[in-house]
Amino acid sequence: MDLKDQLEAERRSRKQMKEAAVPQQQQPSDQQRAGPPGTSKFGTEVKFDTDLYGTGDKFAGYDTSIGTDPSRDHTEFTQPQKSRFGITASRELIDEMRGTEDENADDPFKEMQRAKGINRVIGERESEYQKRRHGRELSPERVDAFGKDGSAVSGDALSYAETMRKAQLDKEKAELMAKIKKAKEETAGDKESTESRPKRRWDVETPVHPSSADGVEATPKRRNRWDQTPVDIHAGVAETPRSRWDETPKAPSSSAGAFGETPRRTRSRWDETPVMTGAATVDFGATPAGNYGLATPSAGQIAAGKQQAVDATPSAMDARNMYQTDAELDALMPATGYTIMEPPASYMPIRTPARKLMATPAPMQGSDGFHMPEDSRQLELDLPREVPGIGALPFFKQDDMHFFAKLLDGQSEDAMDADEKRERQVLRLLLKIKNGTPPMRKAAMRQIAERARDLGAAAVFNQILPLLMSPSLEEQERHLLVKVIDRVMFRLGDLVRPFVHKILVVIEPMLIDEDRYARSEGCEIISNLSKAAGLPTMIATMRPDIDHVDEYVRNTTARALAVVASALGIPALLPFLRAVCMSKKSWQARQTGIRIVRQTAILVRSGILPHLRNLVECIAHGLEDEQQPVRTTTALALSALAEAAAPYGIESFDAVLKPLWLGIRKHRSKGLAAFLKAIGFIIPLMDVEYANHYTREVMLILIREFQSPDEYMKNIVLKVVKQCVATAGVPPQYIKDEVLPEYFRSFWVRRMALERRQYLQVVDTTVELANKVGGAEIIGRIVLDLKDESPAYRNMVMEAINRIISGLGAMDITGRLEELLMDGVLYAFQEQAGEGNIMLDGFGVVINGLGIRAKPYLQQITSALLWRLNNQNPQIRQQAADLVARIAPVMKTCGEDELMSRISIMLYEYLGEEYPEVLGSILGGLKSIVNVIGMTDMQPPIGDLLPRLTPILKNRHEKVQENCIDLVGRIADRGAEYVSAREWMRNCFSLLDLLRAHKKAIRRAAVNTFGYIAKAIGPQDVLATLLNNLKVQERQNRVCTTVAIAIVAETCAPFTVLPALMNEYRVPELNVQNGVLKSVSFLFEYIGNMGKDYVNAVTPLLEDALVDRDLVHRQQAASVIKHLALGVAGLNNEEPVLHLLNYLWPNIFETSPHSICAVLEAIESCRVCLGPGRILQYSLQGLFHPSRKVREVYWRIYNMMFVGAQPALVAFYPRIEDTEQNTYRRYELDYII
């Protein structure tokens, strides 16, 4: 059999298999299988792949003729099916090009912008719950019921009674609307269920057939195809349903004009072209063409219509834009008072119609070339940058126009009353604070704080509080405005009382903000507000919101009252709390009161211990309340109290143990979770035997809830298990037998690793279990999961092992478990995905935990590292280099110096790495190897390694800079003799650039390296380099240089540096002299008591600096005296210090904050060196000076002495003679008696 016959036989067998797979009724006939006549045998034998092209007719599903059913003319257009092989873009890209991108889609640059402080609008990151703050309105001022006159700022202020009445009306309205809504929903639901349910013959007992005399037709009954033919009761003639196959129906009347044929059907879009209206005769032949007026115009008609439109455009434009005549102008304007101006002689009006602007020109039409399009931002509203009375601002946003429009109206303030002037003054100050430069903001902040009482509370708060409610407010703007409120409240005092509710409406949402700094700011503002307004005002203001219909308002009010309790003391608020928690009128009030207790416990923490019993008694009845939310909130409040009081206070919870115990058997879902949480935090407070008993009882319910699908319940169960296991009375064997099997079966699954919160909770609970039963028991249950297919699950297993071995060590890990652990860790490290360091940290912890026992595995680990260092993927190379840094100490412990040498040579060869992250990791690995292997045994030699590091110092990546400078410093410290002095000088010049680094660790390492290099090659060359660097303009560079000079002096003895420094001070340049003084300051700080040999040498330099006109000179000299006096205290160097004190004392009246701080610190140091008696003699001369400003300075110095050396001052107080009225003498006998 030849090849052709084999192919035909194979085709026949394949065809038979396909025919067998097709049902009998779908198999084609022989005629269809043969194909159209005239086809060759080869053509009939060739079959296409039916999986791709189908087996049926290619015209199947299409209409073969135009239908006559008019209902099909208006069917919706359906999209054709997408081709199987159609190449198209992704749905995300298509949506983006269409402009329909999902608003909730993640912005990849949002985190970067947030980190840089760009576009930090608060409203964009708020949840739907937090956005409900915009629904609250700033109510009118409240009457100050506790004030002197009982009045408020404005006349429309609300009294307490009116506020309560308004709150009651709002509550009743909300309840009524809820009832109406519920009734509508029930009615709609009943109607929908009635319409959706088919009517059956058993639904109606006796069918009712209304007669025709009633005039009302009955509801048509559902037709069944087996019913009898309906009868027309009016005509008495049976009428059957019409069908398209019936005979032609006859007309009911035999009129003369009736047709005998089938009547005309309705119009269809496929009918012939309609004729013009009013035509006398109609030609039903072919479709007429060219006759104007028909529905479908010809091409010529379309062109003619376009030309007519073009011709008509100039006339239409001229009619609209032509000049007004003199008669029209006379009619519009008065006859007198106007002069008709004659046009200039050179004026020539445009007469050419082609040059008239008729329509929008097409792009590039009539232009000379390409022009840059205008920026869309310039097309927006022209926002002002200069505001009258303020000047230029860095920016002015569109939303600012709504609040600061009054400043731009151009009205003169001369005609305004006092209130309007104060309002505009406040607006200017707020605009400076919000949009101004830092100096402008600082000055405005000081002005508005100092003039708060003059401006008035109403003028300030009525402007600033609406600003804080703006939806486009940014975090920095909110921070500044909140700071203004804080400072203004401090100045206003009790004048703030009418505006307490307005302030709370604005500040309360900050208590539930996701940013903890915003939450702390909100707590601080409410705390200061409560101290300024007083507890009665705070309670009277927030009382209507305690039982508010909106849960959001109740939640924020509870948090605010908790802050008030922490600020004014729990005992002051306790009677009010007891009354609210016992409220019988509203369960919302009871719930809010219990929430206040919970939030107070969270804020005050252990400060609730003196009041724990009273707080528990306040809320204990809530465990048996009739409302489920109250019971749940009570259990959560008890858990917060127990958590805050731990490990004390179990006797205060005796009254609630029984209700809690019964509650965990009655409740389900969130209620059960709350009760379990309360018991879980109370059990650790119990004695050992009671804790064991309650743990065994509650563990049965916890094990049952292990299978709960609710995520909230899982988190609570894990937390309770962690608390119970950590209790001392629970035996480890019980945990092994009863808890661990079900725990690992329910929680150590892949699904738990997908959500970060549950992931961390499972790991925390597992670590606590390991602390109870031992690390080997837990690791043995999860070690095999290190080879799981899920990367997230492997990360969870590795993190748990990492934390267990870090806390407990690896001493109880047996040989077989050790092998499984190393095998799984190595597999997980090689298969890791992502950029996290979980696998890396876990590998390092396991290796370091095993210690010497890791030696059998180091050969395999080294082979894997060398292979991964040569990998094409940069991330894999980086992971391998980071692992080298972690396991190098273990390799040294195991004596594997040869393996480390192989790795170090490989790392040395890869110092030309192009990726900075990888290069930084390689340098870190080399640094670890250099630390453990030493300089002499290092391969490659140090002399070859350092020249390769010098150009790397110029790299601008922070990780590369930090690791490289650490490695260079380590070599300079331990192996400087292996490198030439010229090479070290090259490194010095490179280190100067690193003094400008942003990261403090890099600058500190560079400064320390200067000291190592100076110790290696001598201070002269290094010092010359550093002194030249004092002349640069960049302050950070100069400061770091001064620190480096001081470190060089400390390393190489001060006498090698101090002469050069004092000589450099002679340079008449401000920066150089200040740098020398700062260097001397750091020098005396570092050398300590070695400075006693150099005090007299630097005294002339300090004398010159203390009498210099430059303020910074005197400030730096005071800093030098501070460190010098502290260093030589008790070393018999009082004379030069006293001499310098005489030069220092006139500077006590400096106004600069930095200068006066430096001077006072220097005086305090002189007190330590000279004794308080000398300073007291200096200060007594000004304590009773007539000038208040002078007295303040001297009393400040005296108070510092009194705090620092009160007993030593007694002997130096002056002797004051007795007078007739007073006796000032005190004898020694009086002291004893």
Short mmCIF file of N, CA and C in Angstrom, two decimals, residues 671-737:
data_model
loop_
_atom_site.label_atom_id
_atom_site.label_comp_id
_atom_site.label_asym_id
_atom_site.label_seq_id
_atom_site.Cartn_x
_atom_site.Cartn_y
_atom_site.Cartn_z
N GLY A 671 -23.23 38.43 67.60
CA GLY A 671 -23.47 38.45 69.04
C GLY A 671 -22.60 37.43 69.76
N LEU A 672 -22.53 36.23 69.22
CA LEU A 672 -21.68 35.21 69.82
C LEU A 672 -20.22 35.63 69.76
N ALA A 673 -19.80 36.25 68.66
CA ALA A 673 -18.41 36.68 68.54
C ALA A 673 -18.07 37.70 69.62
N ALA A 674 -18.98 38.64 69.90
CA ALA A 674 -18.72 39.63 70.94
C ALA A 674 -18.63 38.99 72.31
N PHE A 675 -19.52 38.06 72.62
CA PHE A 675 -19.49 37.39 73.91
C PHE A 675 -18.21 36.55 74.06
N LEU A 676 -17.82 35.88 73.00
CA LEU A 676 -16.58 35.11 73.05
C LEU A 676 -15.37 36.01 73.27
N LYS A 677 -15.37 37.16 72.64
CA LYS A 677 -14.26 38.09 72.83
C LYS A 677 -14.17 38.57 74.27
N ALA A 678 -15.33 38.85 74.88
CA ALA A 678 -15.34 39.28 76.27
C ALA A 678 -14.79 38.20 77.18
N ILE A 679 -15.24 36.97 77.00
CA ILE A 679 -14.73 35.87 77.83
C ILE A 679 -13.25 35.64 77.58
N GLY A 680 -12.84 35.77 76.32
CA GLY A 680 -11.43 35.55 75.99
C GLY A 680 -10.50 36.53 76.68
N PHE A 681 -10.96 37.76 76.93
CA PHE A 681 -10.10 38.74 77.62
C PHE A 681 -10.26 38.69 79.14
N ILE A 682 -11.34 38.09 79.63
CA ILE A 682 -11.52 37.97 81.08
C ILE A 682 -10.78 36.76 81.62
N ILE A 683 -10.68 35.68 80.86
CA ILE A 683 -10.03 34.46 81.35
C ILE A 683 -8.59 34.70 81.78
N PRO A 684 -7.77 35.47 81.05
CA PRO A 684 -6.39 35.68 81.53
C PRO A 684 -6.29 36.42 82.87
N LEU A 685 -7.38 37.05 83.32
CA LEU A 685 -7.35 37.74 84.61
C LEU A 685 -7.61 36.80 85.77
N MET A 686 -8.10 35.60 85.50
CA MET A 686 -8.51 34.68 86.56
C MET A 686 -7.31 33.99 87.19
N ASP A 687 -7.60 33.36 88.32
CA ASP A 687 -6.60 32.51 88.94
C ASP A 687 -6.38 31.27 88.09
N VAL A 688 -5.35 30.50 88.43
CA VAL A 688 -4.93 29.39 87.58
C VAL A 688 -6.02 28.34 87.44
N GLU A 689 -6.62 27.94 88.58
CA GLU A 689 -7.61 26.84 88.50
C GLU A 689 -8.87 27.28 87.80
N TYR A 690 -9.31 28.53 88.05
CA TYR A 690 -10.51 29.01 87.37
C TYR A 690 -10.25 29.19 85.86
N ALA A 691 -9.09 29.69 85.50
CA ALA A 691 -8.76 29.87 84.09
C ALA A 691 -8.76 28.53 83.36
N ASN A 692 -8.24 27.48 83.99
CA ASN A 692 -8.24 26.15 83.37
C ASN A 692 -9.66 25.66 83.14
N HIS A 693 -10.53 25.85 84.14
CA HIS A 693 -11.90 25.37 84.01
C HIS A 693 -12.65 26.11 82.91
N TYR A 694 -12.59 27.44 82.94
CA TYR A 694 -13.32 28.22 81.95
C TYR A 694 -12.75 28.01 80.53
N THR A 695 -11.46 27.81 80.43
CA THR A 695 -10.88 27.57 79.11
C THR A 695 -11.39 26.26 78.53
N ARG A 696 -11.45 25.21 79.35
CA ARG A 696 -11.96 23.93 78.84
C ARG A 696 -13.41 24.03 78.41
N GLU A 697 -14.21 24.84 79.13
CA GLU A 697 -15.61 24.95 78.77
C GLU A 697 -15.81 25.77 77.50
N VAL A 698 -15.08 26.89 77.42
CA VAL A 698 -15.29 27.75 76.26
C VAL A 698 -14.63 27.19 75.01
N MET A 699 -13.65 26.32 75.19
CA MET A 699 -12.95 25.77 74.04
C MET A 699 -13.86 24.89 73.19
N LEU A 700 -14.87 24.29 73.81
CA LEU A 700 -15.82 23.47 73.04
C LEU A 700 -16.56 24.33 72.01
N ILE A 701 -16.97 25.52 72.45
CA ILE A 701 -17.66 26.42 71.53
C ILE A 701 -16.70 26.98 70.49
N LEU A 702 -15.48 27.26 70.92
CA LEU A 702 -14.50 27.79 69.97
C LEU A 702 -14.19 26.77 68.88
N ILE A 703 -14.03 25.50 69.27
CA ILE A 703 -13.75 24.46 68.28
C ILE A 703 -14.92 24.31 67.33
N ARG A 704 -16.13 24.47 67.85
CA ARG A 704 -17.31 24.40 66.97
C ARG A 704 -17.30 25.54 65.96
N GLU A 705 -16.88 26.74 66.41
CA GLU A 705 -16.86 27.90 65.53
C GLU A 705 -15.64 27.95 64.62
N PHE A 706 -14.73 26.97 64.75
CA PHE A 706 -13.63 26.90 63.79
C PHE A 706 -14.13 26.77 62.36
N GLN A 707 -15.27 26.14 62.19
CA GLN A 707 -15.82 25.90 60.86
C GLN A 707 -16.69 27.03 60.34
N SER A 708 -16.81 28.12 61.11
CA SER A 708 -17.69 29.21 60.70
C SER A 708 -17.17 29.87 59.43
N PRO A 709 -18.05 30.17 58.48
CA PRO A 709 -17.61 30.85 57.25
C PRO A 709 -17.47 32.36 57.42
N ASP A 710 -17.93 32.91 58.55
CA ASP A 710 -17.89 34.35 58.76
C ASP A 710 -16.46 34.79 59.07
N GLU A 711 -15.97 35.78 58.33
CA GLU A 711 -14.60 36.25 58.53
C GLU A 711 -14.44 36.94 59.88
N TYR A 712 -15.45 37.71 60.28
CA TYR A 712 -15.37 38.38 61.58
C TYR A 712 -15.31 37.37 62.71
N MET A 713 -16.10 36.32 62.59
CA MET A 713 -16.09 35.28 63.62
C MET A 713 -14.74 34.58 63.67
N LYS A 714 -14.12 34.35 62.53
CA LYS A 714 -12.81 33.70 62.51
C LYS A 714 -11.77 34.55 63.23
N ASN A 715 -11.79 35.87 63.00
CA ASN A 715 -10.83 36.73 63.67
C ASN A 715 -11.02 36.72 65.18
N ILE A 716 -12.28 36.76 65.61
CA ILE A 716 -12.55 36.74 67.05
C ILE A 716 -12.12 35.41 67.65
N VAL A 717 -12.43 34.33 66.98
CA VAL A 717 -12.07 33.00 67.50
C VAL A 717 -10.55 32.88 67.63
N LEU A 718 -9.83 33.33 66.63
CA LEU A 718 -8.37 33.27 66.71
C LEU A 718 -7.84 34.11 67.87
N LYS A 719 -8.43 35.27 68.08
CA LYS A 719 -7.97 36.13 69.17
C LYS A 719 -8.27 35.50 70.52
N VAL A 720 -9.45 34.89 70.66
CA VAL A 720 -9.81 34.26 71.93
C VAL A 720 -8.93 33.04 72.19
N VAL A 721 -8.66 32.25 71.15
CA VAL A 721 -7.77 31.09 71.33
C VAL A 721 -6.38 31.57 71.78
N LYS A 722 -5.91 32.64 71.21
CA LYS A 722 -4.60 33.17 71.62
C LYS A 722 -4.62 33.59 73.08
N GLN A 723 -5.69 34.24 73.53
CA GLN A 723 -5.78 34.69 74.91
C GLN A 723 -5.86 33.51 75.87
N CYS A 724 -6.68 32.53 75.52
CA CYS A 724 -6.85 31.38 76.41
C CYS A 724 -5.58 30.54 76.51
N VAL A 725 -4.91 30.36 75.39
CA VAL A 725 -3.70 29.54 75.39
C VAL A 725 -2.60 30.21 76.21
N ALA A 726 -2.55 31.53 76.18
CA ALA A 726 -1.51 32.24 76.92
C ALA A 726 -1.72 32.22 78.43
N THR A 727 -2.87 31.74 78.90
CA THR A 727 -3.14 31.69 80.33
C THR A 727 -2.30 30.61 80.99
N ALA A 728 -1.84 30.88 82.20
CA ALA A 728 -0.91 29.97 82.88
C ALA A 728 -1.58 28.66 83.27
N GLY A 729 -2.87 28.66 83.53
CA GLY A 729 -3.51 27.46 84.05
C GLY A 729 -3.87 26.42 83.01
N VAL A 730 -3.65 26.67 81.76
CA VAL A 730 -4.04 25.73 80.70
C VAL A 730 -2.87 24.78 80.45
N PRO A 731 -3.07 23.46 80.63
CA PRO A 731 -1.95 22.51 80.44
C PRO A 731 -1.62 22.31 78.97
N PRO A 732 -0.34 22.13 78.64
CA PRO A 732 0.04 21.94 77.23
C PRO A 732 -0.55 20.67 76.62
N GLN A 733 -0.69 19.61 77.42
CA GLN A 733 -1.20 18.36 76.86
C GLN A 733 -2.63 18.51 76.38
N TYR A 734 -3.43 19.30 77.11
CA TYR A 734 -4.81 19.53 76.67
C TYR A 734 -4.83 20.26 75.32
N ILE A 735 -3.93 21.21 75.15
CA ILE A 735 -3.86 21.93 73.87
C ILE A 735 -3.47 20.97 72.75
N LYS A 736 -2.51 20.09 73.02
CA LYS A 736 -2.08 19.14 71.99
C LYS A 736 -3.21 18.20 71.57
N ASP A 737 -3.95 17.71 72.55
CA ASP A 737 -4.95 16.67 72.26
C ASP A 737 -6.25 17.24 71.72
#
